[in-house]
Coordinates of C-alpha atoms and ligand atoms in Angstrom, one line a residue:
M1 CA 46.0 -30.2 -26.0
A2 CA 46.2 -30.8 -22.3
I3 CA 47.0 -29.1 -18.9
L4 CA 50.4 -30.4 -18.3
K5 CA 52.4 -31.1 -15.1
V6 CA 54.6 -27.9 -14.3
A7 CA 58.3 -28.8 -13.2
R8 CA 59.4 -27.4 -9.9
M9 CA 62.7 -26.2 -8.8
G10 CA 65.1 -29.2 -8.2
H11 CA 64.2 -31.1 -11.3
P12 CA 67.0 -31.3 -13.5
V13 CA 65.1 -30.1 -16.8
L14 CA 64.9 -26.6 -15.3
R15 CA 68.6 -26.6 -15.2
T16 CA 69.3 -28.1 -18.9
R17 CA 69.9 -25.8 -21.8
A18 CA 66.9 -26.6 -24.1
K19 CA 67.3 -27.5 -27.8
P20 CA 66.3 -25.4 -30.7
I21 CA 63.4 -26.3 -32.6
D22 CA 63.8 -26.9 -36.3
P23 CA 61.9 -24.2 -38.0
G24 CA 60.6 -26.8 -40.4
D25 CA 59.0 -28.5 -37.5
I26 CA 57.1 -25.7 -36.1
T27 CA 54.0 -26.0 -37.8
S28 CA 53.9 -29.9 -37.2
P29 CA 51.1 -31.5 -35.1
R30 CA 53.7 -32.2 -32.1
I31 CA 54.9 -28.6 -31.8
Q32 CA 51.5 -26.9 -32.4
T33 CA 49.9 -29.2 -29.7
L34 CA 52.8 -28.6 -27.1
I35 CA 52.2 -24.7 -27.9
D36 CA 48.5 -25.0 -27.2
S37 CA 48.8 -27.1 -24.1
L38 CA 51.5 -24.4 -22.8
F39 CA 48.6 -21.7 -23.4
E40 CA 46.3 -23.9 -21.6
T41 CA 48.6 -24.9 -18.6
M42 CA 49.7 -21.2 -18.2
Q43 CA 46.1 -20.0 -18.1
E44 CA 45.1 -22.9 -15.7
Y45 CA 47.9 -21.4 -13.2
Q46 CA 47.0 -17.8 -14.1
G47 CA 50.7 -17.4 -15.1
V48 CA 51.9 -14.7 -17.3
G49 CA 54.4 -16.9 -18.9
L50 CA 55.6 -20.7 -19.3
A51 CA 58.5 -22.0 -20.9
A52 CA 58.6 -25.6 -22.3
P53 CA 61.1 -27.0 -20.1
Q54 CA 58.8 -26.2 -17.4
V55 CA 56.6 -28.7 -18.6
H56 CA 59.5 -31.3 -18.9
E57 CA 60.0 -30.5 -22.7
S58 CA 63.5 -29.4 -23.3
L59 CA 62.7 -27.3 -26.3
R60 CA 63.3 -23.8 -27.0
V61 CA 59.7 -22.2 -27.0
F62 CA 57.8 -20.4 -24.6
V63 CA 54.5 -18.7 -24.2
A64 CA 53.4 -15.4 -22.6
G65 CA 50.5 -13.0 -22.1
F66 CA 48.2 -11.8 -19.4
P67 CA 44.9 -10.1 -20.5
P68 CA 43.7 -7.2 -18.5
R69 CA 41.6 -8.2 -15.5
R70 CA 38.0 -7.5 -16.1
G71 CA 37.0 -4.5 -14.4
A72 CA 40.5 -3.3 -13.2
Q73 CA 41.5 0.1 -14.4
D74 CA 44.2 0.9 -12.2
E75 CA 47.7 1.9 -13.7
D76 CA 49.2 -1.2 -12.3
D77 CA 46.9 -3.4 -14.4
E78 CA 47.8 -1.3 -17.2
E79 CA 51.5 -1.9 -16.6
M80 CA 51.2 -5.5 -16.1
R81 CA 49.5 -6.1 -19.6
V82 CA 51.4 -8.5 -21.5
P83 CA 50.2 -9.5 -25.2
L84 CA 49.8 -13.2 -25.9
M85 CA 52.6 -14.6 -27.9
A86 CA 54.1 -17.8 -28.4
L87 CA 58.0 -17.5 -29.2
I88 CA 60.2 -20.2 -30.8
N89 CA 64.1 -20.0 -30.7
P90 CA 64.0 -16.5 -29.2
E91 CA 67.2 -14.5 -29.1
I92 CA 67.5 -11.3 -27.0
T93 CA 69.6 -8.2 -27.8
I94 CA 69.5 -5.4 -24.8
A95 CA 68.4 -2.0 -26.3
G96 CA 70.2 0.6 -24.0
A97 CA 71.8 0.3 -20.6
A98 CA 68.9 1.0 -18.5
T99 CA 67.9 -1.7 -15.8
A100 CA 65.0 -1.6 -13.5
E101 CA 64.5 -3.9 -10.3
D102 CA 61.2 -5.3 -9.9
W103 CA 59.3 -8.4 -8.5
E104 CA 59.1 -11.8 -9.9
G105 CA 57.6 -15.0 -9.4
C106 CA 57.9 -18.4 -11.1
L107 CA 55.4 -21.3 -11.7
S108 CA 58.3 -23.6 -10.8
I109 CA 58.9 -22.0 -7.6
P110 CA 55.5 -21.6 -6.3
D111 CA 54.5 -19.1 -3.7
I112 CA 57.6 -17.2 -3.5
R113 CA 58.5 -13.6 -4.7
G114 CA 61.9 -11.8 -5.1
K115 CA 63.2 -8.5 -6.6
V116 CA 65.2 -9.3 -9.8
S117 CA 67.1 -6.6 -12.0
R118 CA 66.6 -6.8 -15.8
A119 CA 67.3 -4.7 -18.9
L120 CA 64.3 -2.2 -19.2
E121 CA 64.2 -2.5 -23.3
I122 CA 65.1 -5.4 -25.4
D123 CA 65.1 -6.5 -29.1
V124 CA 63.8 -9.9 -29.8
R125 CA 64.3 -12.1 -32.8
A126 CA 62.2 -15.4 -32.8
Y127 CA 59.9 -17.4 -35.1
D128 CA 56.3 -17.1 -34.4
R129 CA 53.9 -20.4 -34.3
R130 CA 53.3 -20.3 -38.3
G131 CA 57.0 -20.4 -38.5
R132 CA 57.5 -16.9 -39.7
R133 CA 60.7 -15.1 -38.7
I134 CA 59.8 -12.1 -36.5
S135 CA 61.3 -9.4 -34.7
L136 CA 59.7 -7.1 -31.9
H137 CA 60.8 -4.6 -29.5
A138 CA 59.7 -4.9 -25.9
K139 CA 59.8 -2.7 -22.6
G140 CA 58.8 -2.8 -19.0
F141 CA 56.8 -5.7 -17.7
T142 CA 56.7 -7.5 -21.1
S143 CA 60.4 -7.0 -21.6
R144 CA 60.8 -8.6 -18.0
V145 CA 58.5 -11.7 -18.7
I146 CA 60.4 -12.2 -22.0
Q147 CA 63.8 -12.2 -20.5
H148 CA 62.3 -14.5 -17.5
E149 CA 61.3 -16.9 -20.0
T150 CA 64.1 -17.0 -22.1
D151 CA 66.2 -17.6 -19.2
H152 CA 64.1 -20.9 -18.6
L153 CA 65.5 -22.1 -22.2
D154 CA 69.1 -21.4 -20.7
G155 CA 68.5 -23.4 -17.6
V156 CA 68.4 -20.1 -15.4
L157 CA 66.1 -19.5 -12.8
F158 CA 65.2 -16.1 -11.3
F159 CA 67.0 -16.8 -8.1
D160 CA 70.2 -16.7 -10.2
R161 CA 69.6 -13.2 -11.4
M162 CA 69.0 -11.6 -7.9
K163 CA 71.6 -9.3 -6.8
S164 CA 70.8 -10.2 -3.1
F165 CA 68.1 -12.8 -1.4
E166 CA 67.1 -9.9 1.1
T167 CA 63.8 -9.3 -0.8
L168 CA 63.1 -13.1 -1.3
T169 CA 59.5 -13.6 0.5
F170 CA 57.1 -16.1 0.5
L171 CA 53.9 -14.9 -1.2
E172 CA 51.7 -14.5 2.3
E173 CA 54.7 -12.2 3.8
Y174 CA 54.8 -10.3 0.4
G175 CA 51.3 -9.3 0.6
R176 CA 51.7 -8.7 4.3
Y177 CA 55.0 -6.7 4.6
W178 CA 56.0 -5.8 0.9
S179 CA 53.4 -5.1 -1.6
T180 CA 49.6 -5.5 -2.2
R181 CA 50.3 -5.5 -6.0
D182 CA 49.8 -9.0 -7.5
V183 CA 52.8 -10.4 -9.1
P184 CA 51.8 -13.3 -11.7
E185 CA 53.9 -16.3 -11.7
E186 CA 56.0 -17.0 -15.1
Ligands
LIG201 ZN1 59.6 -19.1 -14.3

């Protein structure tokens, strides 16, 4: 396992539809090492999610998760909590019509933030890292992160989902003019 180089916007791998992983290969050393390296790289860059195409591997797998900050107990922090997960070949079904617009950032578009509209609640079917079929329901920030990461597997970046670019901001200006809430990249 290793800390991998993150592809930045402009690299074609970020605009390529990633290939499904054969379920029989999920437990192979190659895929297990990739998943470990995705976790290690995500944590190194303090991200909340990281998809394989972001580390130049055009495969349908991503990791996500954001443990609560030590000592922090404010409501925002609670909302931002995302359980650790590695999802392979995820398929999203939108649950209900409700959407929410909120801030996102991306490790492949560093130091930029923008508001993106996403479905509030989703159902997800995928394989876990042991190769078992799983399904889960997600809402709020966890739902947002899963949608952002699954978009990466389809060559879609969060800019593509913005209704307008008026909220597009550099991180420094975000903190100065928009919000003091930390929005991790994903
Ligand atoms: Zn991203």
